[in-house]
Coordinates of C-alpha atoms and ligand atoms in Angstrom, one line a residue:
X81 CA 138.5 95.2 71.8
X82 CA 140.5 95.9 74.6
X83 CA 139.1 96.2 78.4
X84 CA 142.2 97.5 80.0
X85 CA 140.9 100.9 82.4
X86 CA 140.8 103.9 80.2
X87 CA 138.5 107.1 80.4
X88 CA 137.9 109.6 77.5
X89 CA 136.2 113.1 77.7
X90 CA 133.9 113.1 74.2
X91 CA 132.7 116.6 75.2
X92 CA 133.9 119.3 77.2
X93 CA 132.7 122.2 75.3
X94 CA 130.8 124.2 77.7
X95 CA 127.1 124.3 78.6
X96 CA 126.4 120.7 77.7
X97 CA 127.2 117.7 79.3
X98 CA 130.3 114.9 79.4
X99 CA 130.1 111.4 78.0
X100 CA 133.2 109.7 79.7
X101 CA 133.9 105.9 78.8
X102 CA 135.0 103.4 81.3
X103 CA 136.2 99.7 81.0
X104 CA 134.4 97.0 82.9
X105 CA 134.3 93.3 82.9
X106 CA 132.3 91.5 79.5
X107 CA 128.9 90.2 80.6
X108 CA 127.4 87.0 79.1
X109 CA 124.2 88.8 77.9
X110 CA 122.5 88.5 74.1
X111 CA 124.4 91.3 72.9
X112 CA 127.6 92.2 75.4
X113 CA 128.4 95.2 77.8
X114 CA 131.8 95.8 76.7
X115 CA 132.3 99.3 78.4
X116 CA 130.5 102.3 80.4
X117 CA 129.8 105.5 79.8
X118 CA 128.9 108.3 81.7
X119 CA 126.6 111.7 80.2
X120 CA 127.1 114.2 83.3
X121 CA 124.6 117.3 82.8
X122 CA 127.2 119.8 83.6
X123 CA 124.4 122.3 85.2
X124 CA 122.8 120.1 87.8
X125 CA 126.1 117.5 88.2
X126 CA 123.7 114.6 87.7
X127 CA 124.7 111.6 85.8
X128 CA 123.4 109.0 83.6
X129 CA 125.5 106.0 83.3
X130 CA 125.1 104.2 79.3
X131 CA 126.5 100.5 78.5
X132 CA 128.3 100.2 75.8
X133 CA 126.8 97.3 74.1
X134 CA 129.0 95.5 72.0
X135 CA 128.3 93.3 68.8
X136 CA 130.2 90.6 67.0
X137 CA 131.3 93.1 64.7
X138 CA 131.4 96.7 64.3
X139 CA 131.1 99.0 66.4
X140 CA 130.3 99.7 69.6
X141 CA 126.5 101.0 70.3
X142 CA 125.3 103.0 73.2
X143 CA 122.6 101.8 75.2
X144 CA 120.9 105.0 75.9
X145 CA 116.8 103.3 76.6
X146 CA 117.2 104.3 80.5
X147 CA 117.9 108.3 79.6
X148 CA 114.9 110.0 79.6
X149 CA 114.4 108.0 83.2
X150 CA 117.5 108.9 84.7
X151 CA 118.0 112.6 82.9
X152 CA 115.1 113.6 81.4
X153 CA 116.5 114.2 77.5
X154 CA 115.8 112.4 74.5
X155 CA 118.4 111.7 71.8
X156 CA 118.5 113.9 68.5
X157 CA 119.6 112.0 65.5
X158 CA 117.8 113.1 62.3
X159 CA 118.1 110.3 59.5
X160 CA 119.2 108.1 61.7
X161 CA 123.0 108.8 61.3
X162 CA 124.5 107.0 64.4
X163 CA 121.8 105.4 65.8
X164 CA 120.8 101.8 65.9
X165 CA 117.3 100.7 65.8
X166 CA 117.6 97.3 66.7
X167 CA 120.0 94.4 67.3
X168 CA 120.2 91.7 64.2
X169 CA 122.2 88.7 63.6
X170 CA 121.0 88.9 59.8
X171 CA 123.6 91.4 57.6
X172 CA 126.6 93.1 58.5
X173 CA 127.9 96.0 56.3
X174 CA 131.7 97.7 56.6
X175 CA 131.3 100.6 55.1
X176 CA 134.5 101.9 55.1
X177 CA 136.2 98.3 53.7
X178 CA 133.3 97.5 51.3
X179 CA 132.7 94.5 53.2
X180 CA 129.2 92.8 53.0
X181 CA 128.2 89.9 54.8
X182 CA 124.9 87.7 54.8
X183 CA 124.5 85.7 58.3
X184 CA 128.2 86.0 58.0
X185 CA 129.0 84.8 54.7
X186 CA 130.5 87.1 52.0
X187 CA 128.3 88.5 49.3
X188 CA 130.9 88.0 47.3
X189 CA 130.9 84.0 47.8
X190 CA 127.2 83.4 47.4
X191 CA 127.3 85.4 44.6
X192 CA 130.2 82.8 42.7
X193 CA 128.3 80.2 44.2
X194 CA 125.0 80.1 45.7
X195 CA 121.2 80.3 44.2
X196 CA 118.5 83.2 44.9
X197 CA 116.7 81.1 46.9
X198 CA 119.5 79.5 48.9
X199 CA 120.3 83.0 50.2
X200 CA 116.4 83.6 51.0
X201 CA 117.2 80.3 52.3
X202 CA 120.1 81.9 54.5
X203 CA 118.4 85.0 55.5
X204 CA 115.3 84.1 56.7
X205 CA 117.2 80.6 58.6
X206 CA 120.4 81.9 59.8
X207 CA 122.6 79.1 58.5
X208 CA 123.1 77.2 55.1
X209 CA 120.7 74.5 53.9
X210 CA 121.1 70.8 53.6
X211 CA 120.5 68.9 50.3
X212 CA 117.2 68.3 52.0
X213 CA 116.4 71.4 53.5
X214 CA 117.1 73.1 50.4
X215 CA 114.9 70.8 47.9
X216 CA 111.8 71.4 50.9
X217 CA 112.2 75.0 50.9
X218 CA 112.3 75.1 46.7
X219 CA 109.4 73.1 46.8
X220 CA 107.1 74.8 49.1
X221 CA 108.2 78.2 47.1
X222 CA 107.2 76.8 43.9
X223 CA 104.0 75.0 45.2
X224 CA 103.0 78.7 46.4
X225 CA 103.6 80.9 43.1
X226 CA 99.7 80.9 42.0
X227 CA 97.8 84.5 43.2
X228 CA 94.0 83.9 43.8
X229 CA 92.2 84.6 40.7
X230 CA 90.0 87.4 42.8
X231 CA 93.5 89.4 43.2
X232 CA 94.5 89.4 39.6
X233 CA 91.4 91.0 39.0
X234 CA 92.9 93.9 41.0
X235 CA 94.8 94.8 38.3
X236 CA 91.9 95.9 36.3
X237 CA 91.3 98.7 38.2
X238 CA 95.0 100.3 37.7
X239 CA 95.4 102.6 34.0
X240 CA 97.3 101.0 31.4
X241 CA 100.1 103.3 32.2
X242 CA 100.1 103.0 36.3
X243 CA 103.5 102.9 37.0
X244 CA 104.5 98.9 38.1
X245 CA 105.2 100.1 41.7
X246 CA 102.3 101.7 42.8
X247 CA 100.4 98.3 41.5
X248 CA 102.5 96.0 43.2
X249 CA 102.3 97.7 46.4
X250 CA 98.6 98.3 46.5
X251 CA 98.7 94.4 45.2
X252 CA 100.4 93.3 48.1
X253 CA 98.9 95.3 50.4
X254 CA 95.4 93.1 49.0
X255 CA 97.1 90.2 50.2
X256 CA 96.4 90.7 53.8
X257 CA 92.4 90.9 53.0
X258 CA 92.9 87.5 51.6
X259 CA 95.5 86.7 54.7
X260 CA 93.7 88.0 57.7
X261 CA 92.2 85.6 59.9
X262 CA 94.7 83.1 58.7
X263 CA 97.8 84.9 60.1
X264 CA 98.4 84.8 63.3
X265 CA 101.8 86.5 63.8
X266 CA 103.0 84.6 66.9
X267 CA 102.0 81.1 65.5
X268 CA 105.9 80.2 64.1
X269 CA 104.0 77.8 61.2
X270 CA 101.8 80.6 60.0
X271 CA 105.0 83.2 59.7
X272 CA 106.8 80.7 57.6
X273 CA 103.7 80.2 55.4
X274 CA 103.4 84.0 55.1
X275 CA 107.6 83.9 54.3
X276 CA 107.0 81.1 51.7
X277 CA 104.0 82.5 50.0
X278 CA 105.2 86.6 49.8
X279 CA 108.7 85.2 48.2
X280 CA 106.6 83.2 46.0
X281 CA 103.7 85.5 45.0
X282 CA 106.0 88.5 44.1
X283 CA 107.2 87.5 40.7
X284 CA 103.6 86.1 39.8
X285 CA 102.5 89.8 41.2
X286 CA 105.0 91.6 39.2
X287 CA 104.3 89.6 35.9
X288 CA 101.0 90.3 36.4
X289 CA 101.4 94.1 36.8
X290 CA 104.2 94.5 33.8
X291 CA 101.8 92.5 31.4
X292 CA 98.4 94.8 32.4
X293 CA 101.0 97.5 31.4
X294 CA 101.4 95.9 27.7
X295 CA 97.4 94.9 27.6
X296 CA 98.8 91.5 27.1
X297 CA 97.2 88.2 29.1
X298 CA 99.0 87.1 32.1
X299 CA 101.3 83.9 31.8
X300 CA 100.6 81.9 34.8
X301 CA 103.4 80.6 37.2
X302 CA 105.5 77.5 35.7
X303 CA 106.6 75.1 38.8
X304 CA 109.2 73.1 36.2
X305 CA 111.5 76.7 36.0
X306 CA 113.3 77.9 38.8
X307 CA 112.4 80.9 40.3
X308 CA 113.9 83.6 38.2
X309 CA 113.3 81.5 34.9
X310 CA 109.6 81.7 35.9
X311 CA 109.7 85.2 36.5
X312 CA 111.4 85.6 32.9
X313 CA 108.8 83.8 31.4
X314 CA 105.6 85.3 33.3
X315 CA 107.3 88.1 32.1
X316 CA 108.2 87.4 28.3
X317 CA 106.3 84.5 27.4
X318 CA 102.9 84.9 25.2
X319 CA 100.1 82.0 24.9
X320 CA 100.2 81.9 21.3
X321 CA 103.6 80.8 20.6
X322 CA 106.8 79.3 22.8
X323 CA 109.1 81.2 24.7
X324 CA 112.6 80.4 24.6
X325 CA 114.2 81.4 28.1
X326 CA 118.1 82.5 27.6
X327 CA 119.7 80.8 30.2
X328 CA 122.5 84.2 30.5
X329 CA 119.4 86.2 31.4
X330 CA 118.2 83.7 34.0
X331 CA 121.7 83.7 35.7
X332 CA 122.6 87.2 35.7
X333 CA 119.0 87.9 37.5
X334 CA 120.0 84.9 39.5
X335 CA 122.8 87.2 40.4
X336 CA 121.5 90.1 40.6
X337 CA 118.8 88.4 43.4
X338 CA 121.4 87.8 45.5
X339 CA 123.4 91.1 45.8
X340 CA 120.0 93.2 46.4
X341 CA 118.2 90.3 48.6
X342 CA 119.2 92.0 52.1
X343 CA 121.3 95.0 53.1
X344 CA 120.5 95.4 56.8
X345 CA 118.7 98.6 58.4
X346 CA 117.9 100.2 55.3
X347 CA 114.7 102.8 54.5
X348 CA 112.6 100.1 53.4
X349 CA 113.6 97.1 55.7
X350 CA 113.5 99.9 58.4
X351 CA 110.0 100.7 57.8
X352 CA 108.6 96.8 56.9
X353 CA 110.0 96.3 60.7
X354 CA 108.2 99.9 62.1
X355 CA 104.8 98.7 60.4
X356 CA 105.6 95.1 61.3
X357 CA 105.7 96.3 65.1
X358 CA 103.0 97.5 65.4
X359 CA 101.3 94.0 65.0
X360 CA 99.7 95.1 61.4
X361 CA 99.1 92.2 58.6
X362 CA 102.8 91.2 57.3
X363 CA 101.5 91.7 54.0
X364 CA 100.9 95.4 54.9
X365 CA 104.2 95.6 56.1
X366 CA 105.8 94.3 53.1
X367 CA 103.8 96.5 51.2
X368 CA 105.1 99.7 53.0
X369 CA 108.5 98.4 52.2
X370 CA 107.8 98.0 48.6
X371 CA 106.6 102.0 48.7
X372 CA 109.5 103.1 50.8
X373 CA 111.9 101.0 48.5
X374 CA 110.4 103.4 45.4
X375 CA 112.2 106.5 46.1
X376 CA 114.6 107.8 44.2
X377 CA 117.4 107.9 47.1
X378 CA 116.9 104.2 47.4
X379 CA 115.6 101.6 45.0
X380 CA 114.7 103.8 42.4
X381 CA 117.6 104.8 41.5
X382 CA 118.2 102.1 39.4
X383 CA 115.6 103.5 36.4
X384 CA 117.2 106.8 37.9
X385 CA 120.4 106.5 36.4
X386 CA 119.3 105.3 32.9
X387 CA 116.9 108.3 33.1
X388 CA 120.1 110.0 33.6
X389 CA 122.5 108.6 31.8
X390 CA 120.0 109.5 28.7
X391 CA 119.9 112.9 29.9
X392 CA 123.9 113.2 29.4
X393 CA 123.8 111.6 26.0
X394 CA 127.6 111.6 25.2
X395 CA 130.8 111.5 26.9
X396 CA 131.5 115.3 25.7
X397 CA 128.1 116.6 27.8
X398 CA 129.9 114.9 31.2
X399 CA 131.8 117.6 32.4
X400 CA 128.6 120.0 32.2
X401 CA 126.5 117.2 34.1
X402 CA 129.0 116.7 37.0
X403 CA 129.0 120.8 37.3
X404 CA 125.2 120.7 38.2
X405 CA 125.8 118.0 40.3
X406 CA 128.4 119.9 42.0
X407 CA 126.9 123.1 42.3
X408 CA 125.0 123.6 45.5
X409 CA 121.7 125.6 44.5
X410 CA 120.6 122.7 41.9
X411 CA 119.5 119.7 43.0
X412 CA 120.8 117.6 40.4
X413 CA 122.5 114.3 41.7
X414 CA 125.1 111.8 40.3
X415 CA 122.3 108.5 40.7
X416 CA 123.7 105.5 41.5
X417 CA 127.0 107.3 43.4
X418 CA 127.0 107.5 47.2
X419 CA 125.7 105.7 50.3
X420 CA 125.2 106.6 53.7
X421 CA 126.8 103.7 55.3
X422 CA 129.3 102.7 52.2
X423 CA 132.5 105.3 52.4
X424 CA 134.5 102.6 49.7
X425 CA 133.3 100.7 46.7
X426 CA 130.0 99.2 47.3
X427 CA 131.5 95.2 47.1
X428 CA 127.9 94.6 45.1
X429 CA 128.9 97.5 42.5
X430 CA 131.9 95.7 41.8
X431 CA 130.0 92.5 40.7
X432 CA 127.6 93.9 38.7
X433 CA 130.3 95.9 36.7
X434 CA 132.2 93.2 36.0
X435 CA 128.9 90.8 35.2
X436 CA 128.1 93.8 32.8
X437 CA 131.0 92.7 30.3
X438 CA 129.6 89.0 30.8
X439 CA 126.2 89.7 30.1
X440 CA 126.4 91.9 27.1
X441 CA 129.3 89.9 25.7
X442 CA 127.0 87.6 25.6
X443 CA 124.5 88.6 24.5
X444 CA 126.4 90.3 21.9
X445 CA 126.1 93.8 22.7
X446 CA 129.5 94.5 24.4
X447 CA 129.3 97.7 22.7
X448 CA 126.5 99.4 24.6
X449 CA 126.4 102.7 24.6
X450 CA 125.1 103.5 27.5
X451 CA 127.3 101.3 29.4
X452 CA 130.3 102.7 27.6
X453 CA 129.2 106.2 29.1
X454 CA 128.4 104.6 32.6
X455 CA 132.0 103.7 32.5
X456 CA 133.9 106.9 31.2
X457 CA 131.3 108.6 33.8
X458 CA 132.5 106.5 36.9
X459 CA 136.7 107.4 35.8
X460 CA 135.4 110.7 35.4
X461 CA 133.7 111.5 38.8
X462 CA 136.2 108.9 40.7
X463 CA 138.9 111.2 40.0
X464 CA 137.3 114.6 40.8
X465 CA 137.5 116.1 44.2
X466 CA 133.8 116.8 45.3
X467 CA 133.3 112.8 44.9
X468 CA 137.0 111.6 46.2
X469 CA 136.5 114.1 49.7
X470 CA 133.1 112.9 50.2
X471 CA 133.7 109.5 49.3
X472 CA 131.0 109.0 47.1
X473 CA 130.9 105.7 45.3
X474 CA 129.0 104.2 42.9
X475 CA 126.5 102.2 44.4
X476 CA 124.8 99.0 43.6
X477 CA 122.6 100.4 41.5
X478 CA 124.7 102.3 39.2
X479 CA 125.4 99.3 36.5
X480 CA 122.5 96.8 38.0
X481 CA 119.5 99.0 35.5
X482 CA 122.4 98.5 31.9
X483 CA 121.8 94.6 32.6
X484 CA 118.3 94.7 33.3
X485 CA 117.6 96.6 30.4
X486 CA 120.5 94.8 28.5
X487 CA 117.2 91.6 29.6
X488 CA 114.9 93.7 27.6
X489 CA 113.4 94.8 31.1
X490 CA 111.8 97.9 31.1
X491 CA 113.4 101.0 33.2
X492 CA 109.9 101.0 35.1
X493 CA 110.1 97.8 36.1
X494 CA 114.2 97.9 37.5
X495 CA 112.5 98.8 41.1
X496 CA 110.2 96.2 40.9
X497 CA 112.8 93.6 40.0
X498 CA 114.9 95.0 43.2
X499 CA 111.4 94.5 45.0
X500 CA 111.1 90.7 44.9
X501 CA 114.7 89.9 45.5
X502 CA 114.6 92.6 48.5
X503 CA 112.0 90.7 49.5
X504 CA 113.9 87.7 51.3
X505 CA 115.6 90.0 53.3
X506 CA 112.1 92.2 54.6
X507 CA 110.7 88.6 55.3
X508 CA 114.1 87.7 57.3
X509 CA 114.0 90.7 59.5
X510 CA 110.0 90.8 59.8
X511 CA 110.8 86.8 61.2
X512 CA 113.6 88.1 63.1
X513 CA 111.5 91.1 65.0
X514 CA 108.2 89.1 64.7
X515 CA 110.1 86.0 66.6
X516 CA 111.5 88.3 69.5
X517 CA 109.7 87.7 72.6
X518 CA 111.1 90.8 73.6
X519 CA 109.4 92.8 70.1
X520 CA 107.7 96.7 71.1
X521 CA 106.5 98.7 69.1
X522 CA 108.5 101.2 67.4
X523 CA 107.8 104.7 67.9
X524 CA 110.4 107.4 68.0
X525 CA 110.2 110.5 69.9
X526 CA 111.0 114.7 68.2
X527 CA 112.5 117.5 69.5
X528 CA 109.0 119.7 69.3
X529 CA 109.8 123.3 67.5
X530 CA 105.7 124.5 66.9
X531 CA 104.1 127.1 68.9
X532 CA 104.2 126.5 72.5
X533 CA 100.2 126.2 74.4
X534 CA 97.7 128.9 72.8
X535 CA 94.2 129.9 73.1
X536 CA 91.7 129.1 70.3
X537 CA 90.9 132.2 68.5
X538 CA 87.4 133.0 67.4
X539 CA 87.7 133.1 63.4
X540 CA 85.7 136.8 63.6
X541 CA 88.8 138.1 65.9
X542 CA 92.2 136.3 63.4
X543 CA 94.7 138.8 62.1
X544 CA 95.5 138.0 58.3
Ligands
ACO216 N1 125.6 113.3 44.0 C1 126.1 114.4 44.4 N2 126.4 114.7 45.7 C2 126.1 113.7 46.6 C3 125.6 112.5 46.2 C4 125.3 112.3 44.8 N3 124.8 111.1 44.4 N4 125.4 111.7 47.3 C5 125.9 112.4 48.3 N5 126.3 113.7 47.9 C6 126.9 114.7 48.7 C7 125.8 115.5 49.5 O1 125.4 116.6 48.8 C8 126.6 115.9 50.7 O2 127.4 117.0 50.4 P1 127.7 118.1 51.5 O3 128.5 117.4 52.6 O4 128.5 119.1 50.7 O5 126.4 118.7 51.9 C9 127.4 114.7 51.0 O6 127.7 114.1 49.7 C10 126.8 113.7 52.0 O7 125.6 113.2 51.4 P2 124.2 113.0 52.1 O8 123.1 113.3 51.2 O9 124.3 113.8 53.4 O10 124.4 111.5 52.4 P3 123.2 110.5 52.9 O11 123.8 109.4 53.6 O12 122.1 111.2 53.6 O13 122.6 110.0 51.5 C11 122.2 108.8 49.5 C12 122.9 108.8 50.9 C13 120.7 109.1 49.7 C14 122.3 107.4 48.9 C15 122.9 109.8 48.6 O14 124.3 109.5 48.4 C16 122.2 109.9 47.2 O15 121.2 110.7 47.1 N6 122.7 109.2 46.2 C17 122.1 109.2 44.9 C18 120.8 108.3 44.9 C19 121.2 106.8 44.9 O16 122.1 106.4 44.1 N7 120.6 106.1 45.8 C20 120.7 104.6 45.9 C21 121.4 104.3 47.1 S1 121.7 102.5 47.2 C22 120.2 101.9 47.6 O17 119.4 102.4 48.4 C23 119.8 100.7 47.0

């Protein structure tokens, strides 16, 4: 970016204030003051001057923590839309170039060539393994993938038809009753045992919930698999007869693992790091992510848009689907199109699309259906106005649900799936927040709209 002098008036409409912008020298500082502003209340003439904090990449973000001291206001930003909660050296997003980055490697590069567990690798240590490193970290994972037998039991309490979320986040939330006086979240050793055992727990978890579903025993951890082989066989696998795991399956969850194992600020990492901040159990926190990850406008829409795509049927019922979705006063949505920080492809969309053909080539159902009418709806919506001058993409979960289900994975456990390879990345930023000396607690502030101060009525005296 330039420094050169220059000064911009962002608002000069009336009754307000002005936000001017001036250069100044780059300080040496953890993130950079690259420029000044200036927020001038235009009634009183007094004047708040904001640093410009600059990153390595993207943009610019103002520093505004010294307002409420120096003008008395408080910042209004509902959903977050142009505010950052925190600095992070983990995952950088482009939204407008569908670029994706992981400690700044492409998504696209550890996808062609990396393992799940190298990236968790990544994440959560900031550069690449060694040979050495690597083989350490694999091993502690795998010597960690056994739950105590007390929180199986867990699972007895949950109906047969419980949906597989709500069990793995109460289940995970159990984990800090067995993990309490053991953690000690400013001891570095005890947050990389709490990292190693959460990324090594979840799939046993998840098995565990998926077979209680089916009534069927649970398959216990295998520490000769790697880590999404085991999963597929805690998963698949019986005890009275041997389970055969498909190597295409293992690699396209492989895949799969490493385009959903981080995606910066998102709902769910966003609220593992509010509930982490407060100091709570890091097994709480991940279990709040897990819940916050659920939703239908975030990791749930993976089952979403099977649900959906089921609901069209056929390529003839697409035109009446898209005009719901369009019109206003229903609050139908195309799942698995749009993103609040992607305006272009999602780069992760792109992958799974193209590993669609892969997978179901080989596994000998190129044909599918369903995918056939993901595609024709895609061209369709890609092409009409209210998606092209909003930008709405499809997203990375609008193919990633045909392979999982293409696996034989059922549509209520898609979320879960995203859960555990999500997981790496709540782990990398709880480590990265937990490990800041500098850490507070989060805690937003509101603009208050209730009833200003009011006397207490006697309940004899109330109006209806
Ligand atoms: N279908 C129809 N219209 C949409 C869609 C959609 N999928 N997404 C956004 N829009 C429209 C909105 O109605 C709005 O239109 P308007 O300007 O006329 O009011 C405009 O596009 C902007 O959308 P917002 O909802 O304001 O965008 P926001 O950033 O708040 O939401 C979100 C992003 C939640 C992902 C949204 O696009 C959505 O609901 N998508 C469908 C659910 C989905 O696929 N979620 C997964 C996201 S990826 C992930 O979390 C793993």
């Amino acid at each position: 970016m330039s420094h050169e002098h220059f000064r911009k008036e962002v608002d000069e409409s009336g009754g307000g204030s002005i936000l001017r912008r001036y250069s100044s020298p780059v300080v040496s500082a953890k993130t950079s003051v690259s420029m000044k502003y200036e927020l001038k209340n235009l009634a009183t003439g007094k004047v708040a001057e904001l640093n410009a904090l600059s990153g390595t990449l993207g943009p610019d973000a103002l520093d505004i923590s010294h307002l409420v001291r120096d003008l008395g206001v408080f910042t209004y930003d509902p959903g977050f839309m142009a505010t950052a909660s925190t600095e992070s050296k983990i995952t950088y997003i482009d939204g407008d170039a569908g670029v994706l980055l992981y400690r700044g490697y492409p998504v696209e590069q550890l996808a062609a060539q990396s393992s799940f567990l190298e990236v968790a690798n990544l994440l959560i240590h900031g550069s690449l393994p060694t040979n050495a490193q690597l083989r350490e970290f694999q091993t502690s994972i795998t010597r960690h993938t056994m739950v105590n037998e007390h929180l199986l039991r867990f699972f007895q309490g949950f109906h047969h038809n419980a949906h597989p979320m709500a069990m793995v986040s109460a289940v995970v939330a159990s984990m800090a009753a067995f993990y309490h006086d053991t953690m000690d979240t400013h001891d570095p050793r005890h947050r990389e045992i709490f990292a190693h055992r959460i990324i090594a727990k979840l799939p046993t978890i998840a098995a565990a919930a998926y077979k209680h579903t089916l009534g069927q025993p649970f398959i216990y951890p295998r520490n000769d698999l790697s880590y999404c082989a085991n999963m597929l066989n805690m998963f698949f696998a019986v005890p009275c007869e041997a389970y055969a795991i498909d190597p295409v399956a293992a690699q396209a969850i492989e895949l799969l693992f490493i385009l959903h194992a981080d995606h910066e600020q998102n709902a769910s990492t966003s609220t593992v790091r509010l509930a982490g901040s407060t100091g709570a159990n890091p097994y709480a926190a991940i279990s709040a992510g897990v819940s916050a990850l659920w939703g239908p406008a975030h990791g749930g829409a993976n089952e979403a848009v099977l649900d959906m795509l089921d609901t069209i049927g056929s390529a003839a019922n697409i035109g009446k689907f898209l005009a719901r979705v369009k019109d206003k006063s229903d609050s139908v949505r195309l799942m698995g199109f749009g993103h609040r920080v992607y305006k272009n492809f999602d780069p992760r969309a792109k992958i799974i699309r193209a590993m669609c053909y892969r997978v179901l080539d080989k596994l000998g159902i190129g044909n599918d259906p369903l995918f056939e009418l993901a595609l024709i709806l895609e061209e369709i919506a890609l092409k009409d106005d209210y998606f092209v001058s909003r930008k709405l993409y499809p997203n990375v979960d609008f193919y990633s649900g045909i392979i999982y289900s293409a696996l034989g994975i059922p549509r209520s456990m898609f979320t879960v799936l995203f859960a555990i390879a999500r997981t790496a990345g709540w782990v990398a930023h709880w480590q990265e927040m937990a490990s800041d000396p500098h850490m507070r607690i989060g805690r937003p502030r509101q603009l208050y709209a209730g009833p200003r101060q009011r006397d207490y009525q006697p309940i004899a005296g109330r109006l209806a």
